[in-house]
Amino acid sequence: MAENETVWTIVVAAGSGLRFGSAKQFELIGGKKIVDWAVEEALKHSVGVITVLPEGMANGENQVEGGKTRSESVRNGLKAVPTEATIVCVHDAARPFVTDTVFSRVVNAVVNGADGAVPGMEVADTVKVVDANGHVVSTPDRATLRAVQTPQAFRASTLRQAHDQDLQGT
């Protein structure tokens, strides 16, 4: 963990899993729920973890209910993060096997002065921009594109200010 910093992680597990066909964060891998793998990994890099769960599943022990959107779910989790947290990571429960290196890099970026840091991977596929009718209007240069993942790390005060504006985003 970062010296002189208090890192907390919000593990977002409130999604419905529509694209997957079910709530994949509760599927079992190696006898353990995917969300439990994600929380276990987050605890290696944080003094505490808040898990955001679907309605009716939170037990109150560092667990809160999610909202109607991802932004609302993160906001609900952020409200439960202690005020002494200096860095807050947001991690998707459906990414249970993130490496120590990825967690360390995003946290260290914030320690070293960034307001926020997200891991991004180069895009290998060709991506097309289409209009409302599905017609291709352009092809962005893939060298300028990144697929963004989690964990994402933020200076706690910056993340709180952003969420105070009640905006939507991922």
mmCIF file with all atom_site columns, C-alpha atoms in Angstrom:
data_model
loop_
_atom_site.group_PDB
_atom_site.id
_atom_site.type_symbol
_atom_site.label_atom_id
_atom_site.label_alt_id
_atom_site.label_comp_id
_atom_site.label_asym_id
_atom_site.label_entity_id
_atom_site.label_seq_id
_atom_site.pdbx_PDB_ins_code
_atom_site.Cartn_x
_atom_site.Cartn_y
_atom_site.Cartn_z
_atom_site.occupancy
_atom_site.B_iso_or_equiv
_atom_site.pdbx_formal_charge
_atom_site.auth_seq_id
_atom_site.auth_comp_id
_atom_site.auth_asym_id
_atom_site.auth_atom_id
_atom_site.pdbx_PDB_model_num
ATOM 1   C CA . MET A 1 1   ? 0.000   0.000   0.000   1.00 0.00 ? 1   MET A CA 1
ATOM 2   C CA . ALA A 1 2   ? 1.056   3.579   -0.581  1.00 0.00 ? 2   ALA A CA 1
ATOM 3   C CA . GLU A 1 3   ? 2.969   5.093   2.329   1.00 0.00 ? 3   GLU A CA 1
ATOM 4   C CA . ASN A 1 4   ? 1.297   8.139   3.950   1.00 0.00 ? 4   ASN A CA 1
ATOM 5   C CA . GLU A 1 5   ? -1.908  7.406   2.048   1.00 0.00 ? 5   GLU A CA 1
ATOM 6   C CA . THR A 1 6   ? -5.123  5.727   3.106   1.00 0.00 ? 6   THR A CA 1
ATOM 7   C CA . VAL A 1 7   ? -6.443  3.669   0.210   1.00 0.00 ? 7   VAL A CA 1
ATOM 8   C CA . TRP A 1 8   ? -9.989  2.308   0.076   1.00 0.00 ? 8   TRP A CA 1
ATOM 9   C CA . THR A 1 9   ? -11.568 0.397   -2.794  1.00 0.00 ? 9   THR A CA 1
ATOM 10  C CA . ILE A 1 10  ? -15.160 0.308   -3.973  1.00 0.00 ? 10  ILE A CA 1
ATOM 11  C CA . VAL A 1 11  ? -15.923 -3.020  -5.668  1.00 0.00 ? 11  VAL A CA 1
ATOM 12  C CA . VAL A 1 12  ? -18.951 -2.510  -7.894  1.00 0.00 ? 12  VAL A CA 1
ATOM 13  C CA . ALA A 1 13  ? -21.034 -5.704  -8.098  1.00 0.00 ? 13  ALA A CA 1
ATOM 14  C CA . ALA A 1 14  ? -24.535 -4.294  -8.546  1.00 0.00 ? 14  ALA A CA 1
ATOM 15  C CA . GLY A 1 15  ? -24.886 -4.930  -12.276 1.00 0.00 ? 15  GLY A CA 1
ATOM 16  C CA . SER A 1 16  ? -27.560 -7.154  -13.752 1.00 0.00 ? 16  SER A CA 1
ATOM 17  C CA . GLY A 1 17  ? -25.229 -8.906  -16.212 1.00 0.00 ? 17  GLY A CA 1
ATOM 18  C CA . LEU A 1 18  ? -27.488 -8.278  -19.205 1.00 0.00 ? 18  LEU A CA 1
ATOM 19  C CA . ARG A 1 19  ? -24.653 -8.669  -21.731 1.00 0.00 ? 19  ARG A CA 1
ATOM 20  C CA . PHE A 1 20  ? -23.498 -11.893 -20.049 1.00 0.00 ? 20  PHE A CA 1
ATOM 21  C CA . GLY A 1 21  ? -27.001 -13.286 -19.585 1.00 0.00 ? 21  GLY A CA 1
ATOM 22  C CA . SER A 1 22  ? -26.866 -13.416 -15.778 1.00 0.00 ? 22  SER A CA 1
ATOM 23  C CA . ALA A 1 23  ? -25.165 -11.675 -12.875 1.00 0.00 ? 23  ALA A CA 1
ATOM 24  C CA . LYS A 1 24  ? -21.690 -13.033 -13.669 1.00 0.00 ? 24  LYS A CA 1
ATOM 25  C CA . GLN A 1 25  ? -20.192 -11.514 -10.511 1.00 0.00 ? 25  GLN A CA 1
ATOM 26  C CA . PHE A 1 26  ? -21.961 -14.247 -8.504  1.00 0.00 ? 26  PHE A CA 1
ATOM 27  C CA . GLU A 1 27  ? -20.840 -17.165 -10.676 1.00 0.00 ? 27  GLU A CA 1
ATOM 28  C CA . LEU A 1 28  ? -18.366 -19.578 -9.094  1.00 0.00 ? 28  LEU A CA 1
ATOM 29  C CA . ILE A 1 29  ? -14.735 -19.978 -10.088 1.00 0.00 ? 29  ILE A CA 1
ATOM 30  C CA . GLY A 1 30  ? -12.678 -22.405 -8.042  1.00 0.00 ? 30  GLY A CA 1
ATOM 31  C CA . GLY A 1 31  ? -15.481 -22.729 -5.500  1.00 0.00 ? 31  GLY A CA 1
ATOM 32  C CA . LYS A 1 32  ? -15.640 -18.983 -4.823  1.00 0.00 ? 32  LYS A CA 1
ATOM 33  C CA . LYS A 1 33  ? -17.894 -16.247 -6.212  1.00 0.00 ? 33  LYS A CA 1
ATOM 34  C CA . ILE A 1 34  ? -16.244 -13.924 -8.718  1.00 0.00 ? 34  ILE A CA 1
ATOM 35  C CA . VAL A 1 35  ? -17.089 -10.916 -6.522  1.00 0.00 ? 35  VAL A CA 1
ATOM 36  C CA . ASP A 1 36  ? -15.276 -12.574 -3.594  1.00 0.00 ? 36  ASP A CA 1
ATOM 37  C CA . TRP A 1 37  ? -12.129 -12.991 -5.717  1.00 0.00 ? 37  TRP A CA 1
ATOM 38  C CA . ALA A 1 38  ? -12.308 -9.286  -6.632  1.00 0.00 ? 38  ALA A CA 1
ATOM 39  C CA . VAL A 1 39  ? -12.776 -8.187  -3.001  1.00 0.00 ? 39  VAL A CA 1
ATOM 40  C CA . GLU A 1 40  ? -9.900  -10.415 -1.886  1.00 0.00 ? 40  GLU A CA 1
ATOM 41  C CA . GLU A 1 41  ? -7.588  -8.839  -4.466  1.00 0.00 ? 41  GLU A CA 1
ATOM 42  C CA . ALA A 1 42  ? -8.712  -5.306  -3.562  1.00 0.00 ? 42  ALA A CA 1
ATOM 43  C CA . LEU A 1 43  ? -7.956  -5.958  0.120   1.00 0.00 ? 43  LEU A CA 1
ATOM 44  C CA . LYS A 1 44  ? -4.306  -6.574  -0.792  1.00 0.00 ? 44  LYS A CA 1
ATOM 45  C CA . HIS A 1 45  ? -4.069  -2.939  -1.892  1.00 0.00 ? 45  HIS A CA 1
ATOM 46  C CA . SER A 1 46  ? -6.508  -1.172  0.438   1.00 0.00 ? 46  SER A CA 1
ATOM 47  C CA . VAL A 1 47  ? -7.164  -0.722  4.137   1.00 0.00 ? 47  VAL A CA 1
ATOM 48  C CA . GLY A 1 48  ? -10.826 -1.404  3.441   1.00 0.00 ? 48  GLY A CA 1
ATOM 49  C CA . VAL A 1 49  ? -13.272 -2.380  0.725   1.00 0.00 ? 49  VAL A CA 1
ATOM 50  C CA . ILE A 1 50  ? -16.870 -1.315  0.189   1.00 0.00 ? 50  ILE A CA 1
ATOM 51  C CA . THR A 1 51  ? -18.818 -3.797  -1.932  1.00 0.00 ? 51  THR A CA 1
ATOM 52  C CA . VAL A 1 52  ? -21.763 -2.412  -3.888  1.00 0.00 ? 52  VAL A CA 1
ATOM 53  C CA . LEU A 1 53  ? -24.416 -5.114  -4.366  1.00 0.00 ? 53  LEU A CA 1
ATOM 54  C CA . PRO A 1 54  ? -27.841 -5.405  -5.998  1.00 0.00 ? 54  PRO A CA 1
ATOM 55  C CA . GLU A 1 55  ? -30.883 -4.297  -4.047  1.00 0.00 ? 55  GLU A CA 1
ATOM 56  C CA . GLY A 1 56  ? -31.638 -6.520  -1.055  1.00 0.00 ? 56  GLY A CA 1
ATOM 57  C CA . MET A 1 57  ? -28.219 -8.211  -0.929  1.00 0.00 ? 57  MET A CA 1
ATOM 58  C CA . ALA A 1 58  ? -26.162 -5.779  1.182   1.00 0.00 ? 58  ALA A CA 1
ATOM 59  C CA . ASN A 1 59  ? -25.706 -6.820  4.798   1.00 0.00 ? 59  ASN A CA 1
ATOM 60  C CA . GLY A 1 60  ? -24.361 -3.507  6.084   1.00 0.00 ? 60  GLY A CA 1
ATOM 61  C CA . GLU A 1 61  ? -20.854 -4.834  6.844   1.00 0.00 ? 61  GLU A CA 1
ATOM 62  C CA . ASN A 1 62  ? -18.923 -2.762  4.290   1.00 0.00 ? 62  ASN A CA 1
ATOM 63  C CA . GLN A 1 63  ? -21.693 -3.547  1.823   1.00 0.00 ? 63  GLN A CA 1
ATOM 64  C CA . VAL A 1 64  ? -24.121 -1.052  0.307   1.00 0.00 ? 64  VAL A CA 1
ATOM 65  C CA . GLU A 1 65  ? -26.892 -1.268  -2.268  1.00 0.00 ? 65  GLU A CA 1
ATOM 66  C CA . GLY A 1 66  ? -26.226 -0.175  -5.805  1.00 0.00 ? 66  GLY A CA 1
ATOM 67  C CA . GLY A 1 67  ? -28.234 2.327   -7.766  1.00 0.00 ? 67  GLY A CA 1
ATOM 68  C CA . LYS A 1 68  ? -30.030 2.364   -11.097 1.00 0.00 ? 68  LYS A CA 1
ATOM 69  C CA . THR A 1 69  ? -26.811 3.347   -12.925 1.00 0.00 ? 69  THR A CA 1
ATOM 70  C CA . ARG A 1 70  ? -23.125 2.592   -12.457 1.00 0.00 ? 70  ARG A CA 1
ATOM 71  C CA . SER A 1 71  ? -22.512 6.214   -11.425 1.00 0.00 ? 71  SER A CA 1
ATOM 72  C CA . GLU A 1 72  ? -25.207 5.983   -8.774  1.00 0.00 ? 72  GLU A CA 1
ATOM 73  C CA . SER A 1 73  ? -23.741 2.696   -7.529  1.00 0.00 ? 73  SER A CA 1
ATOM 74  C CA . VAL A 1 74  ? -20.267 4.226   -7.224  1.00 0.00 ? 74  VAL A CA 1
ATOM 75  C CA . ARG A 1 75  ? -21.784 7.243   -5.436  1.00 0.00 ? 75  ARG A CA 1
ATOM 76  C CA . ASN A 1 76  ? -23.495 4.910   -2.954  1.00 0.00 ? 76  ASN A CA 1
ATOM 77  C CA . GLY A 1 77  ? -20.193 3.150   -2.347  1.00 0.00 ? 77  GLY A CA 1
ATOM 78  C CA . LEU A 1 78  ? -18.319 6.436   -2.004  1.00 0.00 ? 78  LEU A CA 1
ATOM 79  C CA . LYS A 1 79  ? -20.707 7.588   0.728   1.00 0.00 ? 79  LYS A CA 1
ATOM 80  C CA . ALA A 1 80  ? -19.600 4.571   2.794   1.00 0.00 ? 80  ALA A CA 1
ATOM 81  C CA . VAL A 1 81  ? -15.866 5.211   2.336   1.00 0.00 ? 81  VAL A CA 1
ATOM 82  C CA . PRO A 1 82  ? -14.442 6.832   5.484   1.00 0.00 ? 82  PRO A CA 1
ATOM 83  C CA . THR A 1 83  ? -13.545 10.517  5.175   1.00 0.00 ? 83  THR A CA 1
ATOM 84  C CA . GLU A 1 84  ? -9.916  9.788   6.106   1.00 0.00 ? 84  GLU A CA 1
ATOM 85  C CA . ALA A 1 85  ? -9.418  7.926   2.808   1.00 0.00 ? 85  ALA A CA 1
ATOM 86  C CA . THR A 1 86  ? -6.956  9.840   0.639   1.00 0.00 ? 86  THR A CA 1
ATOM 87  C CA . ILE A 1 87  ? -7.160  7.569   -2.418  1.00 0.00 ? 87  ILE A CA 1
ATOM 88  C CA . VAL A 1 88  ? -10.233 5.675   -3.615  1.00 0.00 ? 88  VAL A CA 1
ATOM 89  C CA . CYS A 1 89  ? -10.064 2.894   -6.171  1.00 0.00 ? 89  CYS A CA 1
ATOM 90  C CA . VAL A 1 90  ? -13.131 1.798   -8.112  1.00 0.00 ? 90  VAL A CA 1
ATOM 91  C CA . HIS A 1 91  ? -12.992 -1.801  -9.278  1.00 0.00 ? 91  HIS A CA 1
ATOM 92  C CA . ASP A 1 92  ? -15.434 -3.916  -11.260 1.00 0.00 ? 92  ASP A CA 1
ATOM 93  C CA . ALA A 1 93  ? -16.326 -7.195  -9.536  1.00 0.00 ? 93  ALA A CA 1
ATOM 94  C CA . ALA A 1 94  ? -16.384 -8.871  -12.945 1.00 0.00 ? 94  ALA A CA 1
ATOM 95  C CA . ARG A 1 95  ? -12.578 -8.386  -13.169 1.00 0.00 ? 95  ARG A CA 1
ATOM 96  C CA . PRO A 1 96  ? -11.488 -10.688 -10.340 1.00 0.00 ? 96  PRO A CA 1
ATOM 97  C CA . PHE A 1 97  ? -7.964  -11.488 -11.490 1.00 0.00 ? 97  PHE A CA 1
ATOM 98  C CA . VAL A 1 98  ? -6.426  -8.059  -11.911 1.00 0.00 ? 98  VAL A CA 1
ATOM 99  C CA . THR A 1 99  ? -2.700  -8.148  -11.245 1.00 0.00 ? 99  THR A CA 1
ATOM 100 C CA . ASP A 1 100 ? -0.830  -6.524  -8.382  1.00 0.00 ? 100 ASP A CA 1
ATOM 101 C CA . THR A 1 101 ? 1.026   -4.485  -11.010 1.00 0.00 ? 101 THR A CA 1
ATOM 102 C CA . VAL A 1 102 ? -2.153  -2.889  -12.359 1.00 0.00 ? 102 VAL A CA 1
ATOM 103 C CA . PHE A 1 103 ? -3.406  -1.945  -8.883  1.00 0.00 ? 103 PHE A CA 1
ATOM 104 C CA . SER A 1 104 ? 0.017   -0.584  -7.932  1.00 0.00 ? 104 SER A CA 1
ATOM 105 C CA . ARG A 1 105 ? 0.380   1.469   -11.109 1.00 0.00 ? 105 ARG A CA 1
ATOM 106 C CA . VAL A 1 106 ? -2.939  3.297   -10.775 1.00 0.00 ? 106 VAL A CA 1
ATOM 107 C CA . VAL A 1 107 ? -2.452  3.970   -7.057  1.00 0.00 ? 107 VAL A CA 1
ATOM 108 C CA . ASN A 1 108 ? 1.144   5.130   -7.600  1.00 0.00 ? 108 ASN A CA 1
ATOM 109 C CA . ALA A 1 109 ? 0.011   7.489   -10.354 1.00 0.00 ? 109 ALA A CA 1
ATOM 110 C CA . VAL A 1 110 ? -2.264  9.217   -7.830  1.00 0.00 ? 110 VAL A CA 1
ATOM 111 C CA . VAL A 1 111 ? 0.442   9.187   -5.143  1.00 0.00 ? 111 VAL A CA 1
ATOM 112 C CA . ASN A 1 112 ? 2.713   10.902  -7.674  1.00 0.00 ? 112 ASN A CA 1
ATOM 113 C CA . GLY A 1 113 ? 0.264   13.728  -8.350  1.00 0.00 ? 113 GLY A CA 1
ATOM 114 C CA . ALA A 1 114 ? -2.448  12.552  -10.750 1.00 0.00 ? 114 ALA A CA 1
ATOM 115 C CA . ASP A 1 115 ? -6.059  13.267  -9.790  1.00 0.00 ? 115 ASP A CA 1
ATOM 116 C CA . GLY A 1 116 ? -7.025  9.928   -11.293 1.00 0.00 ? 116 GLY A CA 1
ATOM 117 C CA . ALA A 1 117 ? -5.571  7.006   -13.188 1.00 0.00 ? 117 ALA A CA 1
ATOM 118 C CA . VAL A 1 118 ? -7.152  4.253   -15.242 1.00 0.00 ? 118 VAL A CA 1
ATOM 119 C CA . PRO A 1 119 ? -5.537  1.239   -16.888 1.00 0.00 ? 119 PRO A CA 1
ATOM 120 C CA . GLY A 1 120 ? -5.901  1.236   -20.627 1.00 0.00 ? 120 GLY A CA 1
ATOM 121 C CA . MET A 1 121 ? -5.024  -1.352  -23.212 1.00 0.00 ? 121 MET A CA 1
ATOM 122 C CA . GLU A 1 122 ? -4.247  -0.745  -26.859 1.00 0.00 ? 122 GLU A CA 1
ATOM 123 C CA . VAL A 1 123 ? -7.114  -1.625  -29.162 1.00 0.00 ? 123 VAL A CA 1
ATOM 124 C CA . ALA A 1 124 ? -6.266  -4.353  -31.682 1.00 0.00 ? 124 ALA A CA 1
ATOM 125 C CA . ASP A 1 125 ? -9.613  -4.325  -33.485 1.00 0.00 ? 125 ASP A CA 1
ATOM 126 C CA . THR A 1 126 ? -10.666 -1.890  -36.176 1.00 0.00 ? 126 THR A CA 1
ATOM 127 C CA . VAL A 1 127 ? -13.305 0.420   -34.728 1.00 0.00 ? 127 VAL A CA 1
ATOM 128 C CA . LYS A 1 128 ? -15.927 2.206   -36.806 1.00 0.00 ? 128 LYS A CA 1
ATOM 129 C CA . VAL A 1 129 ? -17.995 5.277   -35.954 1.00 0.00 ? 129 VAL A CA 1
ATOM 130 C CA . VAL A 1 130 ? -21.533 4.928   -37.295 1.00 0.00 ? 130 VAL A CA 1
ATOM 131 C CA . ASP A 1 131 ? -24.452 7.305   -37.659 1.00 0.00 ? 131 ASP A CA 1
ATOM 132 C CA . ALA A 1 132 ? -28.020 6.770   -36.425 1.00 0.00 ? 132 ALA A CA 1
ATOM 133 C CA . ASN A 1 133 ? -28.741 4.625   -39.503 1.00 0.00 ? 133 ASN A CA 1
ATOM 134 C CA . GLY A 1 134 ? -25.770 2.342   -38.922 1.00 0.00 ? 134 GLY A CA 1
ATOM 135 C CA . HIS A 1 135 ? -23.727 3.779   -41.798 1.00 0.00 ? 135 HIS A CA 1
ATOM 136 C CA . VAL A 1 136 ? -19.983 4.039   -41.267 1.00 0.00 ? 136 VAL A CA 1
ATOM 137 C CA . VAL A 1 137 ? -18.913 7.684   -41.055 1.00 0.00 ? 137 VAL A CA 1
ATOM 138 C CA . SER A 1 138 ? -15.282 7.282   -39.973 1.00 0.00 ? 138 SER A CA 1
ATOM 139 C CA . THR A 1 139 ? -12.574 4.927   -38.792 1.00 0.00 ? 139 THR A CA 1
ATOM 140 C CA . PRO A 1 140 ? -10.549 6.252   -35.866 1.00 0.00 ? 140 PRO A CA 1
ATOM 141 C CA . ASP A 1 141 ? -6.828  5.587   -35.809 1.00 0.00 ? 141 ASP A CA 1
ATOM 142 C CA . ARG A 1 142 ? -6.513  2.662   -33.398 1.00 0.00 ? 142 ARG A CA 1
ATOM 143 C CA . ALA A 1 143 ? -3.192  4.067   -32.169 1.00 0.00 ? 143 ALA A CA 1
ATOM 144 C CA . THR A 1 144 ? -5.229  6.825   -30.491 1.00 0.00 ? 144 THR A CA 1
ATOM 145 C CA . LEU A 1 145 ? -7.698  4.421   -28.818 1.00 0.00 ? 145 LEU A CA 1
ATOM 146 C CA . ARG A 1 146 ? -7.522  2.593   -25.485 1.00 0.00 ? 146 ARG A CA 1
ATOM 147 C CA . ALA A 1 147 ? -9.911  0.103   -23.904 1.00 0.00 ? 147 ALA A CA 1
ATOM 148 C CA . VAL A 1 148 ? -10.242 1.324   -20.329 1.00 0.00 ? 148 VAL A CA 1
ATOM 149 C CA . GLN A 1 149 ? -10.534 -1.144  -17.471 1.00 0.00 ? 149 GLN A CA 1
ATOM 150 C CA . THR A 1 150 ? -10.496 -1.247  -13.688 1.00 0.00 ? 150 THR A CA 1
ATOM 151 C CA . PRO A 1 151 ? -9.244  -0.687  -11.046 1.00 0.00 ? 151 PRO A CA 1
ATOM 152 C CA . GLN A 1 152 ? -9.354  3.051   -11.451 1.00 0.00 ? 152 GLN A CA 1
ATOM 153 C CA . ALA A 1 153 ? -7.694  5.131   -8.731  1.00 0.00 ? 153 ALA A CA 1
ATOM 154 C CA . PHE A 1 154 ? -8.573  8.693   -7.734  1.00 0.00 ? 154 PHE A CA 1
ATOM 155 C CA . ARG A 1 155 ? -7.523  11.305  -5.226  1.00 0.00 ? 155 ARG A CA 1
ATOM 156 C CA . ALA A 1 156 ? -10.462 10.913  -2.801  1.00 0.00 ? 156 ALA A CA 1
ATOM 157 C CA . SER A 1 157 ? -11.268 14.637  -2.715  1.00 0.00 ? 157 SER A CA 1
ATOM 158 C CA . THR A 1 158 ? -11.361 14.804  -6.517  1.00 0.00 ? 158 THR A CA 1
ATOM 159 C CA . LEU A 1 159 ? -13.666 11.781  -6.816  1.00 0.00 ? 159 LEU A CA 1
ATOM 160 C CA . ARG A 1 160 ? -15.991 13.174  -4.138  1.00 0.00 ? 160 ARG A CA 1
ATOM 161 C CA . GLN A 1 161 ? -16.140 16.552  -5.928  1.00 0.00 ? 161 GLN A CA 1
ATOM 162 C CA . ALA A 1 162 ? -16.931 14.853  -9.236  1.00 0.00 ? 162 ALA A CA 1
ATOM 163 C CA . HIS A 1 163 ? -19.739 12.807  -7.692  1.00 0.00 ? 163 HIS A CA 1
ATOM 164 C CA . ASP A 1 164 ? -21.145 15.850  -5.898  1.00 0.00 ? 164 ASP A CA 1
ATOM 165 C CA . GLN A 1 165 ? -22.123 17.083  -9.380  1.00 0.00 ? 165 GLN A CA 1
ATOM 166 C CA . ASP A 1 166 ? -24.413 14.043  -9.782  1.00 0.00 ? 166 ASP A CA 1
ATOM 167 C CA . LEU A 1 167 ? -23.198 13.344  -13.327 1.00 0.00 ? 167 LEU A CA 1
ATOM 168 C CA . GLN A 1 168 ? -23.425 10.021  -15.147 1.00 0.00 ? 168 GLN A CA 1
ATOM 169 C CA . GLY A 1 169 ? -20.443 8.165   -16.580 1.00 0.00 ? 169 GLY A CA 1
ATOM 170 C CA . THR A 1 170 ? -18.312 5.076   -16.310 1.00 0.00 ? 170 THR A CA 1
#
